């Protein structure tokens, strides 16, 4: 089993944080520019959520050893990203009326909701132990084709002998 340490958390989140810096700068007085910044920030929020879920799934599947220090690092970094993204959302919210339409604002609000939900309802991932660890199955192309053929050969679901 491999470990997931500080450097790996930073390797996942550092590029996203750098992109968040790029999203956050700019004039902000041009509605089109502002909307693209909001949308960029929303995309980063969703990527952070997916990265966190992937780490938790790796722990659950037994692919990565759970370490409390790494979990603390995830929580700290995600909270920082949430705070920065909230500030960006607030600046967009203040310009919503003059800009009339900012679809990126709604996207960012959705991303913030997911981050907030994860932070408030945090559950430490644990390795699955019963009945077996939930290891991901690795199939070759030929095996996948065989499985598809077997599934296609199954009879359709439904009542074979309907009652009168």
Tab-separated table of C-alpha atoms in Angstrom, residues 22-162:
chain	number	residue	atom	x	y	z
A	22	UNK	CA	-5.084	33.796	-11.934
A	23	UNK	CA	-8.888	33.712	-11.779
A	24	UNK	CA	-9.030	36.273	-9.005
A	25	UNK	CA	-6.992	38.999	-10.625
A	26	UNK	CA	-8.139	41.367	-13.332
A	27	UNK	CA	-10.061	44.579	-13.483
A	28	UNK	CA	-13.385	43.194	-12.369
A	29	UNK	CA	-15.200	46.237	-13.730
A	30	UNK	CA	-15.826	44.576	-17.074
A	31	UNK	CA	-18.780	42.246	-16.648
A	32	UNK	CA	-17.481	39.770	-19.226
A	33	UNK	CA	-14.100	39.595	-17.520
A	34	UNK	CA	-15.727	39.232	-14.127
A	35	UNK	CA	-17.972	36.416	-15.305
A	36	UNK	CA	-15.023	34.480	-16.748
A	37	UNK	CA	-13.165	34.916	-13.428
A	38	UNK	CA	-16.185	33.623	-11.509
A	39	UNK	CA	-16.550	30.659	-13.846
A	40	UNK	CA	-12.836	29.849	-13.585
A	41	UNK	CA	-13.051	29.914	-9.802
A	42	UNK	CA	-16.112	27.638	-9.891
A	43	UNK	CA	-14.232	25.121	-12.026
A	44	UNK	CA	-11.395	25.083	-9.507
A	45	UNK	CA	-13.830	24.508	-6.624
A	46	UNK	CA	-15.287	21.489	-8.419
A	47	UNK	CA	-11.785	20.157	-9.143
A	48	UNK	CA	-10.847	20.476	-5.464
A	49	UNK	CA	-13.983	18.525	-4.513
A	50	UNK	CA	-13.156	15.784	-7.024
A	51	UNK	CA	-9.532	15.570	-5.839
A	52	UNK	CA	-10.634	15.256	-2.228
A	53	UNK	CA	-13.180	12.568	-3.105
A	54	UNK	CA	-10.538	10.673	-5.106
A	55	UNK	CA	-8.200	10.678	-2.086
A	56	UNK	CA	-10.988	9.438	0.212
A	57	UNK	CA	-11.931	6.706	-2.272
A	58	UNK	CA	-8.282	5.629	-2.493
A	59	UNK	CA	-8.178	5.319	1.287
A	60	UNK	CA	-11.462	3.387	1.294
A	61	UNK	CA	-10.237	1.012	-1.422
A	62	UNK	CA	-7.022	0.340	0.480
A	63	UNK	CA	-4.848	1.912	-2.201
A	64	UNK	CA	-3.583	4.627	0.155
A	65	UNK	CA	-2.807	4.473	3.868
A	66	UNK	CA	-4.864	6.893	5.953
A	67	UNK	CA	-2.786	9.386	7.929
A	68	UNK	CA	-4.374	11.959	10.242
A	69	UNK	CA	-1.725	14.569	9.380
A	70	UNK	CA	-2.576	14.281	5.696
A	71	UNK	CA	-6.274	14.595	6.478
A	72	UNK	CA	-5.552	17.754	8.498
A	73	UNK	CA	-3.616	19.133	5.538
A	74	UNK	CA	-6.564	18.458	3.221
A	75	UNK	CA	-8.965	20.182	5.603
A	76	UNK	CA	-6.713	23.221	6.022
A	77	UNK	CA	-6.067	23.646	2.315
A	78	UNK	CA	-9.699	23.132	1.315
A	79	UNK	CA	-10.808	25.655	3.968
A	80	UNK	CA	-8.327	28.215	2.603
A	81	UNK	CA	-9.551	27.689	-0.951
A	82	UNK	CA	-13.143	27.980	0.271
A	83	UNK	CA	-12.381	31.294	2.013
A	84	UNK	CA	-10.663	32.747	-1.062
A	85	UNK	CA	-13.423	31.567	-3.391
A	86	UNK	CA	-16.055	33.044	-1.066
A	87	UNK	CA	-14.345	36.439	-1.294
A	88	UNK	CA	-14.408	36.204	-5.087
A	89	UNK	CA	-18.095	35.240	-4.989
A	90	UNK	CA	-18.861	38.223	-2.724
A	91	UNK	CA	-17.169	40.647	-5.115
A	92	UNK	CA	-19.189	39.160	-7.976
A	93	UNK	CA	-22.364	39.356	-5.935
A	94	UNK	CA	-21.822	43.075	-5.336
A	95	UNK	CA	-21.627	43.648	-9.103
A	96	UNK	CA	-24.516	41.374	-10.034
A	97	UNK	CA	-27.051	44.179	-10.489
A	98	UNK	CA	-24.889	46.479	-12.661
A	99	UNK	CA	-23.734	43.533	-14.775
A	100	UNK	CA	-27.295	42.210	-15.085
A	101	UNK	CA	-26.350	38.624	-15.837
A	102	UNK	CA	-23.452	36.655	-14.374
A	103	UNK	CA	-23.961	32.901	-14.946
A	104	UNK	CA	-20.512	32.281	-13.450
A	105	UNK	CA	-21.846	33.569	-10.132
A	106	UNK	CA	-24.339	30.695	-9.926
A	107	UNK	CA	-21.657	28.177	-10.909
A	108	UNK	CA	-19.349	29.500	-8.219
A	109	UNK	CA	-22.146	29.414	-5.661
A	110	UNK	CA	-22.682	25.716	-6.486
A	111	UNK	CA	-18.972	25.009	-6.096
A	112	UNK	CA	-18.881	26.856	-2.790
A	113	UNK	CA	-21.884	24.900	-1.575
A	114	UNK	CA	-20.083	21.613	-2.288
A	115	UNK	CA	-16.911	22.768	-0.533
A	116	UNK	CA	-18.875	24.034	2.454
A	117	UNK	CA	-20.862	20.807	2.689
A	118	UNK	CA	-17.663	18.743	2.672
A	119	UNK	CA	-16.063	20.923	5.342
A	120	UNK	CA	-19.105	20.987	7.622
A	121	UNK	CA	-19.948	17.284	7.228
A	122	UNK	CA	-16.394	15.977	7.120
A	123	UNK	CA	-16.075	12.234	7.571
A	124	UNK	CA	-12.609	10.776	7.899
A	125	UNK	CA	-12.104	8.094	5.274
A	126	UNK	CA	-11.411	4.591	6.479
A	127	UNK	CA	-10.299	1.518	4.665
A	128	UNK	CA	-13.074	-0.926	3.902
A	129	UNK	CA	-12.599	-4.117	5.871
A	130	UNK	CA	-15.745	-6.188	5.419
A	131	UNK	CA	-16.524	-8.231	3.523
A	132	UNK	CA	-13.460	-7.340	1.443
A	133	UNK	CA	-11.652	-4.107	0.681
A	134	UNK	CA	-13.376	-2.342	-2.185
A	135	UNK	CA	-10.435	-2.586	-4.561
A	136	UNK	CA	-10.987	-1.250	-8.052
A	137	UNK	CA	-11.086	-3.936	-10.686
A	138	UNK	CA	-8.619	-3.715	-13.552
A	139	UNK	CA	-9.800	-5.321	-16.788
A	140	UNK	CA	-8.112	-5.678	-20.148
A	141	UNK	CA	-9.898	-4.527	-23.293
A	142	UNK	CA	-10.703	-8.153	-24.139
A	143	UNK	CA	-12.166	-8.788	-20.681
A	144	UNK	CA	-14.330	-5.659	-20.954
A	145	UNK	CA	-15.595	-6.807	-24.360
A	146	UNK	CA	-16.413	-10.253	-22.919
A	147	UNK	CA	-18.350	-8.708	-20.040
A	148	UNK	CA	-20.307	-6.496	-22.460
A	149	UNK	CA	-21.141	-9.543	-24.597
A	150	UNK	CA	-22.347	-11.489	-21.541
A	151	UNK	CA	-24.525	-8.579	-20.435
A	152	UNK	CA	-25.968	-8.170	-23.925
A	153	UNK	CA	-26.897	-11.882	-23.979
A	154	UNK	CA	-28.996	-11.619	-20.802
A	155	UNK	CA	-32.782	-11.711	-21.295
A	156	UNK	CA	-34.629	-8.436	-20.763
A	157	UNK	CA	-36.069	-7.742	-17.336
A	158	UNK	CA	-39.796	-8.067	-16.973
A	159	UNK	CA	-42.536	-10.477	-16.178
A	160	UNK	CA	-42.143	-13.651	-18.205
A	161	UNK	CA	-45.597	-14.972	-17.294
A	162	UNK	CA	-47.934	-12.064	-16.586
